[in-house]
Coordinates of C-alpha atoms and ligand atoms in Angstrom, one line a residue:
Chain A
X1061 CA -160.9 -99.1 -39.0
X1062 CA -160.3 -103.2 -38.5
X1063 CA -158.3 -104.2 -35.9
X1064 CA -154.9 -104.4 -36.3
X1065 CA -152.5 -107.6 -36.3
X1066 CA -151.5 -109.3 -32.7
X1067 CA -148.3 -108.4 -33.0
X1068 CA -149.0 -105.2 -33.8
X1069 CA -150.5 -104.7 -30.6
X1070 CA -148.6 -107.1 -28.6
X1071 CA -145.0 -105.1 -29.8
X1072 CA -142.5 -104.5 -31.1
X1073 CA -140.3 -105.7 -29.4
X1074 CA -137.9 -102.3 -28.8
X1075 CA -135.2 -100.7 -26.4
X1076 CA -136.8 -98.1 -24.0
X1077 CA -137.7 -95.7 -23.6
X1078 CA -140.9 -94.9 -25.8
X1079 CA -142.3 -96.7 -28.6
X1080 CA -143.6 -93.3 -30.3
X1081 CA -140.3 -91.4 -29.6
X1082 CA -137.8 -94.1 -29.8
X1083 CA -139.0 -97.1 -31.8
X1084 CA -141.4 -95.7 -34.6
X1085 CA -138.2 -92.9 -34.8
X1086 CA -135.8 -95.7 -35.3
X1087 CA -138.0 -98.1 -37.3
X1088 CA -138.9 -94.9 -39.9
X1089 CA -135.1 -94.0 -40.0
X1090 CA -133.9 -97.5 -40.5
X1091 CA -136.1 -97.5 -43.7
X1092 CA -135.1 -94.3 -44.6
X1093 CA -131.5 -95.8 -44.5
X1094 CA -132.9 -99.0 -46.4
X1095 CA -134.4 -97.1 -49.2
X1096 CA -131.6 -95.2 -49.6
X1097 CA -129.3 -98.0 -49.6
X1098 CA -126.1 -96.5 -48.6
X1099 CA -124.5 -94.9 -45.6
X1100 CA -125.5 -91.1 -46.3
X1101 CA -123.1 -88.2 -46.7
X1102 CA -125.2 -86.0 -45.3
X1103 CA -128.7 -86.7 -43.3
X1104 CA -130.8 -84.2 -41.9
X1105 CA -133.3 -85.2 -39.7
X1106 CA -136.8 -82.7 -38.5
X1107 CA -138.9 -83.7 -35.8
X1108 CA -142.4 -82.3 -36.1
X1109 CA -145.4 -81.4 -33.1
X1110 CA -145.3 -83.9 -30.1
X1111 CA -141.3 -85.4 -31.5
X1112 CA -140.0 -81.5 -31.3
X1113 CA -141.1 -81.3 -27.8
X1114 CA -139.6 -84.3 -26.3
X1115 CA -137.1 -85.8 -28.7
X1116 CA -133.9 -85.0 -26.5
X1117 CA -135.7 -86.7 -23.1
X1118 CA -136.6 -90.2 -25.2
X1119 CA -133.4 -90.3 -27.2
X1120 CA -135.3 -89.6 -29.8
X1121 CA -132.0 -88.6 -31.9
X1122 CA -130.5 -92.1 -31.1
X1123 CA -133.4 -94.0 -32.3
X1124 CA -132.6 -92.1 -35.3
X1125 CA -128.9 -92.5 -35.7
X1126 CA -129.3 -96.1 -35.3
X1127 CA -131.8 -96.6 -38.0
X1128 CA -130.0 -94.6 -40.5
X1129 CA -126.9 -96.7 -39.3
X1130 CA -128.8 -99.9 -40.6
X1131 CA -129.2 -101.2 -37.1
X1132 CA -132.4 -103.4 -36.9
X1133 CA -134.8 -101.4 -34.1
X1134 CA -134.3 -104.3 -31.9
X1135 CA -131.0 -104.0 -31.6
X1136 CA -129.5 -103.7 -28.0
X1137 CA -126.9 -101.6 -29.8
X1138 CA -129.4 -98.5 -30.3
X1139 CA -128.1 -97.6 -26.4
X1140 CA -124.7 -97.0 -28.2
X1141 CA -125.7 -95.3 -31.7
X1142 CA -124.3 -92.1 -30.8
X1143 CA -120.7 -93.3 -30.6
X1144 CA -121.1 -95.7 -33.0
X1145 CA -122.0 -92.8 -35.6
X1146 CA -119.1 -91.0 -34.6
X1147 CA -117.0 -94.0 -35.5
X1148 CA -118.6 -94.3 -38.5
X1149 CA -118.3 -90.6 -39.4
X1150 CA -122.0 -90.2 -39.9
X1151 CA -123.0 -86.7 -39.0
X1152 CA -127.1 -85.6 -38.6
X1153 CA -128.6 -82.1 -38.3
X1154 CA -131.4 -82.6 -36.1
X1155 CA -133.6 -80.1 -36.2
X1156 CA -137.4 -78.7 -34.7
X1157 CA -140.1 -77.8 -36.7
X1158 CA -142.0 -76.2 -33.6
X1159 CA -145.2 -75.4 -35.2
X1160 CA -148.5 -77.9 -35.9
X1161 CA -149.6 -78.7 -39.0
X1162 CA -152.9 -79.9 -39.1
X1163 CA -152.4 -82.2 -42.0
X1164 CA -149.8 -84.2 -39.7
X1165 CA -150.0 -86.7 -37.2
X1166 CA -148.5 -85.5 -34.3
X1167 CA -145.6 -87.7 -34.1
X1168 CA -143.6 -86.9 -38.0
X1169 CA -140.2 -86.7 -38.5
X1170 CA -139.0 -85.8 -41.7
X1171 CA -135.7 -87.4 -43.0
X1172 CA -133.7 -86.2 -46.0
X1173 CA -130.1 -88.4 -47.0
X1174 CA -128.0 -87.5 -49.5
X1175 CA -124.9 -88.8 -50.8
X1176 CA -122.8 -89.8 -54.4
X1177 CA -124.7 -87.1 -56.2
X1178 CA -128.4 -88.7 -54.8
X1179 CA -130.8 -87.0 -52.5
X1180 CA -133.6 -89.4 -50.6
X1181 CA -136.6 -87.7 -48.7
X1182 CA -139.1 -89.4 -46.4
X1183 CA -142.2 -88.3 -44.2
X1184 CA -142.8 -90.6 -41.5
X1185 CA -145.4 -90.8 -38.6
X1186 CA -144.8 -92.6 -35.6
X1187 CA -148.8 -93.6 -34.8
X1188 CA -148.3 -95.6 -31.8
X1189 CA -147.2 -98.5 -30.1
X1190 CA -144.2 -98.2 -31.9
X1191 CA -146.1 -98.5 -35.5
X1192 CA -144.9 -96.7 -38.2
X1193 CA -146.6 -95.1 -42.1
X1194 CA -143.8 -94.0 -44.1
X1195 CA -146.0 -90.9 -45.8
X1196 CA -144.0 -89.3 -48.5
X1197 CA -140.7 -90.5 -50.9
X1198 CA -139.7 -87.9 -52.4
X1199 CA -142.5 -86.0 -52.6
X1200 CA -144.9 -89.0 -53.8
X1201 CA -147.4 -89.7 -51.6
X1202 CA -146.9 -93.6 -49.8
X1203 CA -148.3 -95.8 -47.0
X1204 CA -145.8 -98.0 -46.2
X1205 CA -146.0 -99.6 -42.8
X1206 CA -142.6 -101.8 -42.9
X1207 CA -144.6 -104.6 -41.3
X1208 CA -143.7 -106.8 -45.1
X1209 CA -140.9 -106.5 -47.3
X1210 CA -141.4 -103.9 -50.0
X1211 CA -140.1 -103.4 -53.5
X1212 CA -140.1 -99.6 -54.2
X1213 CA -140.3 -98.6 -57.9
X1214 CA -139.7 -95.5 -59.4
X1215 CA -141.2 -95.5 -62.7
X1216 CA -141.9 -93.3 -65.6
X1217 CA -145.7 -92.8 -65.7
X1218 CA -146.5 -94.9 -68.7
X1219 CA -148.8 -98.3 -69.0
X1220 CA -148.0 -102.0 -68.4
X1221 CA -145.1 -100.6 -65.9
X1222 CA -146.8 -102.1 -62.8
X1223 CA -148.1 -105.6 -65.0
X1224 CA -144.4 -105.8 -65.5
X1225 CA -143.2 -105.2 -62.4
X1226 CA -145.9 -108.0 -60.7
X1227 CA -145.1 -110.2 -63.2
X1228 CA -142.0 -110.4 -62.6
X1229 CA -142.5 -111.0 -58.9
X1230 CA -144.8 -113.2 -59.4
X1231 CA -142.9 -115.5 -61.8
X1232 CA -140.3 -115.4 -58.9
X1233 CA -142.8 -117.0 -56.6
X1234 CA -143.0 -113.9 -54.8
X1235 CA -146.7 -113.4 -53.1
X1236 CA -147.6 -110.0 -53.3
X1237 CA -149.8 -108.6 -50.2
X1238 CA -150.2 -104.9 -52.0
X1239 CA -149.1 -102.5 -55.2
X1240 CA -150.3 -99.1 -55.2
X1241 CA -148.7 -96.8 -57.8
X1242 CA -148.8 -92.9 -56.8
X1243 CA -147.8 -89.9 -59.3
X1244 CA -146.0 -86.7 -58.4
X1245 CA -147.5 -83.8 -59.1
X1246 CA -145.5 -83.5 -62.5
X1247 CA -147.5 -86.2 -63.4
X1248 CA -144.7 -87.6 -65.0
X1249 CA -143.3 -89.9 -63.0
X1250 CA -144.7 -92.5 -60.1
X1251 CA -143.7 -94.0 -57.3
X1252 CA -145.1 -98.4 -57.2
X1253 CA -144.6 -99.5 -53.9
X1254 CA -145.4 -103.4 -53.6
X1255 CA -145.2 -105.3 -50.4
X1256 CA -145.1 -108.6 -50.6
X1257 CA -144.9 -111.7 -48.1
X1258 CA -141.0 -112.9 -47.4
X1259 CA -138.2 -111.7 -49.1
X1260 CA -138.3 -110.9 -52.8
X1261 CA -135.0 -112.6 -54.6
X1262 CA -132.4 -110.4 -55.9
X1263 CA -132.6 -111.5 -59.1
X1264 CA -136.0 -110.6 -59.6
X1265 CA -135.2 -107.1 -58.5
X1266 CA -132.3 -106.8 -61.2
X1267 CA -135.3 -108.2 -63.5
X1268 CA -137.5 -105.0 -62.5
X1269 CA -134.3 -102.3 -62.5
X1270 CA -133.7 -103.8 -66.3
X1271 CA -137.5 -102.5 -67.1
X1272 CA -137.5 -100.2 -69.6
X1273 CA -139.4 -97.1 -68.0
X1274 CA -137.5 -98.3 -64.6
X1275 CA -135.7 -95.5 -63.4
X1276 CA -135.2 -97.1 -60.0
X1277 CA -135.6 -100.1 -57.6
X1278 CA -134.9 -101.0 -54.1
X1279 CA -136.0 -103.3 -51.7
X1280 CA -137.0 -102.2 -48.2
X1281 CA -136.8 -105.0 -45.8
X1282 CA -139.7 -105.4 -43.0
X1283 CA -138.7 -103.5 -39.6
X1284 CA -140.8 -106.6 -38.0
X1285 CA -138.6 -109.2 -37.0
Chain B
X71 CA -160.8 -116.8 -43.0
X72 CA -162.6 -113.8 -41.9
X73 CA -160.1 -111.4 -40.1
X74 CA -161.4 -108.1 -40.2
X75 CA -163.4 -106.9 -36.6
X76 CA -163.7 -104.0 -36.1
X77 CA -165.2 -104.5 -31.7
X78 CA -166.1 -106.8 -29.7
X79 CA -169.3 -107.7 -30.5
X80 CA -168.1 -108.4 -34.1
X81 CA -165.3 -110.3 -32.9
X82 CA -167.3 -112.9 -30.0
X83 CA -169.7 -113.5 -32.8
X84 CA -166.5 -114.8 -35.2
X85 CA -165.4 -116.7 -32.3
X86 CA -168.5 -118.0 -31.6
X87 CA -169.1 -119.1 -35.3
X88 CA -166.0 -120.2 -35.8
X89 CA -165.6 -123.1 -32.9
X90 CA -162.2 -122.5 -31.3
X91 CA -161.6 -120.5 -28.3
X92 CA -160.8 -117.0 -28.5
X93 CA -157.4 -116.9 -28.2
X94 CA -156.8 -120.1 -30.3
X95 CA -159.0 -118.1 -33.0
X96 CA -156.5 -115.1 -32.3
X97 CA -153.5 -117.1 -32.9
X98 CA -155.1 -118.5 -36.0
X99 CA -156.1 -114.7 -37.3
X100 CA -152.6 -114.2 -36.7
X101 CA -151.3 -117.2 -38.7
X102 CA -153.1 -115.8 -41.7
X103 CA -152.2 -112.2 -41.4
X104 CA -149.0 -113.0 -41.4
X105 CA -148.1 -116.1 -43.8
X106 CA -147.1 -117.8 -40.6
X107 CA -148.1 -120.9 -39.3
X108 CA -149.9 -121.3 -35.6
X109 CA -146.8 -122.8 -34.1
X110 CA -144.8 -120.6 -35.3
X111 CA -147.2 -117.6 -34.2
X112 CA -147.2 -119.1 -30.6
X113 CA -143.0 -119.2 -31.2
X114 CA -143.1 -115.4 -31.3
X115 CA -145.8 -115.3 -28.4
X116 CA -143.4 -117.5 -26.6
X117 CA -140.0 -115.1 -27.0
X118 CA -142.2 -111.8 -26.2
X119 CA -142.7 -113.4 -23.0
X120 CA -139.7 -114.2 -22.2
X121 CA -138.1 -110.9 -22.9
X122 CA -140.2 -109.8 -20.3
X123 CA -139.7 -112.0 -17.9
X124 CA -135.7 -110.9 -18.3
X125 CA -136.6 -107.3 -18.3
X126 CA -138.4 -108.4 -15.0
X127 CA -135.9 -110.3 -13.3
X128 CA -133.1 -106.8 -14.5
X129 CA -135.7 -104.6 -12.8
X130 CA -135.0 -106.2 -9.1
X131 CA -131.3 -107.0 -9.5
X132 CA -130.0 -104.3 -11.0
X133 CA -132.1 -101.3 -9.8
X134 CA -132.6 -99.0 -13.1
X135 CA -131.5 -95.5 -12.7
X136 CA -132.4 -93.1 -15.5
X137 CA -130.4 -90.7 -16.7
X138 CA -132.7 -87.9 -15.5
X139 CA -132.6 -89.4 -11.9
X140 CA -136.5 -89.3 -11.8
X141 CA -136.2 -93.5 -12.3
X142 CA -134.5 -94.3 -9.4
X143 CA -135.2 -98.3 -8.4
X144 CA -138.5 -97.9 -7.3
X145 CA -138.8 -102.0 -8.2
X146 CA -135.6 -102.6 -6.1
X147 CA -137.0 -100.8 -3.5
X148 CA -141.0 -102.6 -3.6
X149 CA -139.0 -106.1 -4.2
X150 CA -137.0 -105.3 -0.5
X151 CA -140.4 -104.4 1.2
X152 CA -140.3 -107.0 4.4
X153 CA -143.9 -106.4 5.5
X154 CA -146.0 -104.8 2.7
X155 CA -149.2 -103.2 4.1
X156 CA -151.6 -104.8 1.9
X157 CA -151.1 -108.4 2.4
X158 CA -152.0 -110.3 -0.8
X159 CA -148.9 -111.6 -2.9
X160 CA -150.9 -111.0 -6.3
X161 CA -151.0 -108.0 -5.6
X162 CA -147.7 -107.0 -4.4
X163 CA -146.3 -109.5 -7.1
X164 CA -148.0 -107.7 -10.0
X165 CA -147.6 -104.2 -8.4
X166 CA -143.9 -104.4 -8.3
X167 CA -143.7 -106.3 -11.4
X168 CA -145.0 -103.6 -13.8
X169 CA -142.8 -101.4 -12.2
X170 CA -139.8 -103.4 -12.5
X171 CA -140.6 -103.8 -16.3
X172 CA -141.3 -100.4 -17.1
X173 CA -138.1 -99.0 -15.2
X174 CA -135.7 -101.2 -17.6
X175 CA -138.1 -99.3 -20.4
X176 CA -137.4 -96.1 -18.9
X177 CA -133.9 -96.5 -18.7
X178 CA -133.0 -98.0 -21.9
X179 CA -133.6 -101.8 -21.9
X180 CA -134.9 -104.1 -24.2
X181 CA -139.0 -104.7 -23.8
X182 CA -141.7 -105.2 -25.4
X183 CA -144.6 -102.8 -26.2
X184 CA -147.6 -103.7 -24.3
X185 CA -149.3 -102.3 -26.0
X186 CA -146.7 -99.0 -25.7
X187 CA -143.1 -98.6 -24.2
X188 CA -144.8 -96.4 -21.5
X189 CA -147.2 -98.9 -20.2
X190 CA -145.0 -102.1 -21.1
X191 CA -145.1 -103.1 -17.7
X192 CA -148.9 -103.8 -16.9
X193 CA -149.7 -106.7 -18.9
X194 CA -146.5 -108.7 -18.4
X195 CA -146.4 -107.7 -14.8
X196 CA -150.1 -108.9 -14.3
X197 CA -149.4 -112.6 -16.1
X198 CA -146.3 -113.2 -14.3
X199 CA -147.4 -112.3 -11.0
X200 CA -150.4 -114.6 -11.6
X201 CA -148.1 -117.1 -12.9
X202 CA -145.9 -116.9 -10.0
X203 CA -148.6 -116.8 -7.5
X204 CA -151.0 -119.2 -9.0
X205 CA -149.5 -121.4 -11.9
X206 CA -145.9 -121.8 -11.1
X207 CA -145.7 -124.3 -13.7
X208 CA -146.5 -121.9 -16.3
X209 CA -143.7 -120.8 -18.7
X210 CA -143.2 -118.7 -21.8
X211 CA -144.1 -121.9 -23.7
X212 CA -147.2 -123.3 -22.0
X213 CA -150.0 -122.7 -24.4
X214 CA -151.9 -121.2 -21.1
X215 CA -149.9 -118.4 -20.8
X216 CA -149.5 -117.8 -24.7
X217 CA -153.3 -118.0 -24.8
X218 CA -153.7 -114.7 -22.2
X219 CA -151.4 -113.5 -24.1
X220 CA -153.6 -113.5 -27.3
X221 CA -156.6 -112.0 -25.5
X222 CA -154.7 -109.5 -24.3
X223 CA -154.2 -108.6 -28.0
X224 CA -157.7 -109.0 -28.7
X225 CA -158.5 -106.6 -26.2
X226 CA -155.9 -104.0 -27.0
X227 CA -157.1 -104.8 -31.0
X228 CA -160.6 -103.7 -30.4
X229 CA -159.7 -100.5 -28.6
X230 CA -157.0 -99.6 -31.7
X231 CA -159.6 -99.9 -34.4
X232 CA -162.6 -98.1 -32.2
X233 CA -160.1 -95.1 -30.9
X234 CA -156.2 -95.7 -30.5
X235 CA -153.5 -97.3 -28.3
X236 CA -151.0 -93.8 -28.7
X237 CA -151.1 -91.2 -25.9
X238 CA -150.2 -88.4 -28.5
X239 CA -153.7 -89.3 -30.0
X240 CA -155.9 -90.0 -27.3
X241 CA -154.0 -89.3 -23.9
X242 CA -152.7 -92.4 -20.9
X243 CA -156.6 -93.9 -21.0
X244 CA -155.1 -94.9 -24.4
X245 CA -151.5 -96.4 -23.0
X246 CA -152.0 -97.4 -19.3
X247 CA -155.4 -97.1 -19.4
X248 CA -155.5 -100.0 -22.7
X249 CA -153.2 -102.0 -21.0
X250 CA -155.0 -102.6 -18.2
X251 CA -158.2 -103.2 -19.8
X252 CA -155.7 -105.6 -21.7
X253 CA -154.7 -107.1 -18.4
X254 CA -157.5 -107.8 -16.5
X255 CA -159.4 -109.0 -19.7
X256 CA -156.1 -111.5 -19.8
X257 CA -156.3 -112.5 -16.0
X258 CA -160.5 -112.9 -16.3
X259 CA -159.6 -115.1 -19.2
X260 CA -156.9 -117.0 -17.0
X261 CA -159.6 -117.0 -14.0
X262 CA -163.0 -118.2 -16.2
X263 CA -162.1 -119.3 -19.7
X264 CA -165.1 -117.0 -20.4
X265 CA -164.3 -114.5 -23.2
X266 CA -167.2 -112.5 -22.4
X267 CA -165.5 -112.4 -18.9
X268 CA -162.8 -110.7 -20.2
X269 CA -164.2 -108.3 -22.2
X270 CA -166.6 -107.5 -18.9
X271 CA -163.4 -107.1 -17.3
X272 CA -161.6 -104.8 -19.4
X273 CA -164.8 -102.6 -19.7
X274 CA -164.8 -102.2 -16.1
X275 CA -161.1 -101.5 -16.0
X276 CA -161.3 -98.7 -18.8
X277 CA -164.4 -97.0 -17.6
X278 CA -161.9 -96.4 -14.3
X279 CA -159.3 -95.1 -16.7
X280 CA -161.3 -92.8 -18.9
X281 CA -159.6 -89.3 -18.8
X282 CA -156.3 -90.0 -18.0
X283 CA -153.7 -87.3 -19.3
X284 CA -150.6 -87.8 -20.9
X285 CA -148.3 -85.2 -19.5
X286 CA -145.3 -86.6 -18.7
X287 CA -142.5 -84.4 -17.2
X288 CA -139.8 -82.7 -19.3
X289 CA -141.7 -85.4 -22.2
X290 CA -140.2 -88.3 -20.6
X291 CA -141.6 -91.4 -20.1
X292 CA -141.2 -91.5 -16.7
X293 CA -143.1 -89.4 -14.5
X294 CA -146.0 -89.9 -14.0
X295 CA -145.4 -93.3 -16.2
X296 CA -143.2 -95.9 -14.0
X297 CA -145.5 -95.2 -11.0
X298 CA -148.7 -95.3 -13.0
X299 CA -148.0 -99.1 -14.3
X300 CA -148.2 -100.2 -10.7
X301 CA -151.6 -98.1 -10.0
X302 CA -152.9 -99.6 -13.4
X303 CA -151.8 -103.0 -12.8
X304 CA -154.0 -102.4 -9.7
X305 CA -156.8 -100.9 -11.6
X306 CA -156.9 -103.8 -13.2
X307 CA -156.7 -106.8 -10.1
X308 CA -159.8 -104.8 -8.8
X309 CA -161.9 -104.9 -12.3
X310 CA -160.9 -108.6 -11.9
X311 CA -162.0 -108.9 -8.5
X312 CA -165.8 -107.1 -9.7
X313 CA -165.8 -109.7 -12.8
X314 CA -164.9 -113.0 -10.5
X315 CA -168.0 -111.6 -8.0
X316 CA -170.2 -111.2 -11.0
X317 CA -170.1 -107.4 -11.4
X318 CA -171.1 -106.9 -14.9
X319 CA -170.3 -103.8 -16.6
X320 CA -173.1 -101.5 -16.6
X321 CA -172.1 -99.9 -20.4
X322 CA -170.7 -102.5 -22.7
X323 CA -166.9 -102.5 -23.7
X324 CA -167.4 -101.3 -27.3
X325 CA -169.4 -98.7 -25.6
X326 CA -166.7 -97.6 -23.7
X327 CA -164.2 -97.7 -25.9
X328 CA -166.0 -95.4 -28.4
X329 CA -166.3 -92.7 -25.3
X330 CA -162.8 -93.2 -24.3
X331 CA -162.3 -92.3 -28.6
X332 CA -164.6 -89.5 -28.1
X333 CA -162.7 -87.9 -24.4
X334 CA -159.5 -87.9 -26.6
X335 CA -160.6 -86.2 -29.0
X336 CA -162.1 -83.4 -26.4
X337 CA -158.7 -83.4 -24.8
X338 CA -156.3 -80.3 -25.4
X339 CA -153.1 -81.4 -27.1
X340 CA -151.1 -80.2 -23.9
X341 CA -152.4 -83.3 -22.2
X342 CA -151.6 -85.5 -25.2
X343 CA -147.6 -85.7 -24.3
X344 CA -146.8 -82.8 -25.5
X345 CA -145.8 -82.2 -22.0
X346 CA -147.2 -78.7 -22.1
X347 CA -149.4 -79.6 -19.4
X348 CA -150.5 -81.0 -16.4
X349 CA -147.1 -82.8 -14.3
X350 CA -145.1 -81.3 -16.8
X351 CA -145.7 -77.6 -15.9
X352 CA -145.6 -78.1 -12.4
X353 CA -142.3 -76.1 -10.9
X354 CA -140.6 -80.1 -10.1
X355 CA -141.6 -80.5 -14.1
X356 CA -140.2 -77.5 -15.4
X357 CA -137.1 -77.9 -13.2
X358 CA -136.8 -81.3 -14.9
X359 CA -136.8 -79.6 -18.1
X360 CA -134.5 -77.4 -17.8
X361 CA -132.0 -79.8 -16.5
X362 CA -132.8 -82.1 -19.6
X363 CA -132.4 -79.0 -21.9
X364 CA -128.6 -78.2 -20.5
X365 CA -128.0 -81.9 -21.0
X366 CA -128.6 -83.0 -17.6
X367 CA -125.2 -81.5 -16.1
X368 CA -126.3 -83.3 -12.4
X369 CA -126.2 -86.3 -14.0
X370 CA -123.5 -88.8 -13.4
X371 CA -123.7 -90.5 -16.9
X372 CA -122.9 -94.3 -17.5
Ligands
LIG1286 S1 -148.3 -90.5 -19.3 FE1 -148.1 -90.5 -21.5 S2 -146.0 -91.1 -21.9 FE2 -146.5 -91.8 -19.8 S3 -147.3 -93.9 -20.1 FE3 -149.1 -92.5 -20.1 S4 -149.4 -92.1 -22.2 FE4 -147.3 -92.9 -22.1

């Protein structure tokens, strides 16, 4: 493997008390939240291996609330998530998936939002220092690392899809860092997730939503500051 | 630009190609990875720092009391010792300064990973105390500082892409352990200018760290983690101490970073904070996690 980014390394910058447990938790939900794009009706969260052990002692379920409450995982405010979700009405089912599975890092959580009539799962693994791969959406394989901004794309399986969608970032002055397209195992649809440098323009994701073969777009902002 | 390095060796030789220093090279890697400029690279550099320095100066006014009562102002407590038995104000500074850091981690506050939450004090606790003691005109802005700063990434860089900087994977060699490799690489930079220095440094440092479990009681990062930033912090003052004499590491750093990759991987995952061994399943550790488990009813909650 190359060696990671500075900041990477040298970060994030987070609220105590573990950067597995508490900021890679709150940095997967708050994209979890993101790609979703609404406050959820109902969110269930399942902490996997090393998380199920020790979630309660790190807060593990605050890190959580505050990402799926939109708060940015710097935010001093992460202390408070717990009342700030009651006032907010947002309810979670935390639950422990006690048993190892090989195939997982240690650290996953698995998040699953639903809410007017749509339903949003993510894998995530918290793989230190607070650094985060978003795994699975919805059951299509990803590796999103939230360090960029991201333009998620789910697309009927069909060519020129991804062409279109890059050109129209690219017309938007938008620099794209990477676009990997993954199917479903239907085979019938795929999931493009682009990550580009800065913030893509709304405009240009109206542009990709308007794509015929678009079924849906979102834009997930970076967790980095 | 060339970014990718994969160790040491592969990075000196970019340096060396390249021109600049090692840690102006860093900041320019960093530039490019990120669509940044350098000055605004060293502006991040610059407000990590400082959020340090505030977690530092929280950790002695306000002494940090966890929720679980096993952080109890340990830095209050080393900050109010009148006639320390070891009489050198580096040390003492840097002890007491990665435990006032990683208390305000423990109990909620805001820090920065270094390279983890559970080891955030080490690094920052090291610069300061050599800023306070030897530099006083040092500050979050001086290039100086910003500059150990990126060799203590550098450092902690080679030993994420050789093994791993998460104690889940690879156990506290790869949390406290890193960050005081990170350190004393940072401080042996500081002291020589050498980048060879520092990486002579940090592989003396981690060869002393090589092992080190992850079992943290009741799975919080506390025990053994506040106490341990002040024992790595010292770990690290004496790797610097071998470097300044001209104690070279007998196996090379890359070397020992691959071994410190391969221990981890020999480890049992109940010494990989799972807290299923070790501290953790001592009768104190169990206790501990049974009071968490009933929602800490001792607890006087604020
Ligand atoms: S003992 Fe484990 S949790 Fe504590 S600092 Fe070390 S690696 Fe982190």
């Amino acid at each position: 493997m190359s060696a990671p980014a500075l900041f990477d390394v040298i970060g994030p910058v987070m609220i105590g008390p573990s950067s597995s447990h508490t900021a890679g938790v709150a940095r997967i939900c708050f994209l979890a939240r993101k790609a979703f794009g609404e406050r959820p009706e109902k969110a269930r969260v399942a902490f996997h291996g090393s998380l199920a052990a020790t979630w309660r002692g790190h807060g593990s379920d605050k890190a959580a609330l505050a990402g799926l409450l939109g708060l940015h995982p710097e935010d001093e405010r992460l202390s408070f998530a717990r009342e700030l979700a009651d006032r907010e009405g947002l309810v979670v089912d935390f639950v422990e998936v006690r048993e190892s599975d090989p195939g997982l890092h240690p650290n996953t959580l698995r998040v699953e939002l639903e809410g007017g009539g749509r339903k949003l799962s993510i894998t995530g693994s918290s793989i230190g220092g607070g650094a985060v791969r978003v795994e699975n959406v919805n059951g299509f394989p990803a590796s999103i690392s939230g360090e960029l901004d991201a333009v998620l794309v789910r697309h009927r399986d069909r060519p020129g899809v991804i062409a279109g969608v890059t050109g129209i970032l690219a017309a938007a002055g938008v620099n794209i860092a990477t676009a990997a397209s993954r199917r479903n195992q239907k085979g019938d649809e795929a999931l493009l997730v682009v990550e580009v440098d800065g913030v893509p323009p709304g405009a240009a994701l109206e542009a990709i939503k308007a794509l015929g073969e678009v079924l849906a777009a979102v834009h997930l902002p970076s967790v980095v500051s | 630009m060339r970014t990718s390095f994969s160790s040491a060796a592969e990075l000196l030789a970019l340096v060396a190609a390249d021109g600049r220093s090692l840690p102006e090279w860093m900041v320019a890697r960093e530039a490019f990875l990120t669509g940044r400029d350098g000055a605004a690279v060293r502006d991040e550099i610059a407000r990590r720092l400082s959020i340090t320095r505030t977690a530092l100066a929280r950790g002695f006014k306000e002494p940090q009391r966890s929720v679980s009562g096993l952080t109890d102002g340990a830095a209050a407590k080393l900050h109010a010792l009148a006639e320390p038995p070891v009489r050198d104000e580096l040390w003492n500074r840097a002890l007491a300064y990665a435990v006032a850091i990683n208390e305000v981690s423990a109990c909620g506050g805001r820090i920065v990973a270094f390279p983890t939450a559970g080891s955030s004090g080490i690094v920052p606790g090291l610069l300061w105390a050599w800023r306070d003691e030897r530099e006083g005109d040092l500050t979050a802005s001086s290039p100086r500082l910003q500059d150990a700063v990126a060799v203590a990434g550098a450092i902690g860089a080679v030993i994420a892409a050789r093994a791993t900087l998460s104690g889940a994977a690879g156990g506290c060699q790869a949390e406290c352990g890193a960050a005081a490799a990170m350190g004393s690489g940072a401080l042996a930079w500081l002291a020589s200018g050498d980048p060879d220095r520092a990486f002579n440094a940090a592989a003396l440092s981690l060869k002393n760290s090589l092992g080190l479990a992850c079992d943290p009681v009741a799975g919080l990062v506390e025990v053994p983690c506040v106490k341990r930033n002040a024992f790595l912090a010292g770990n690290a003052l004496v790797a610097l101490t071998l470097d300044s004499a001209g104690v070279r590491s007998a196996v090379p750093f890359d070397e020992v970073v691959s071994a410190m990759k391969a221990i981890g991987d020999m480890m049992s995952p109940q010494l990989k904070e799972s807290a299923e061994g070790g501290l953790a399943m001592t009768p104190t550790g169990l206790r501990a996690k049974a009071a968490m488990e009933a929602g800490f009813p001792d607890a006087s909650r604020s």
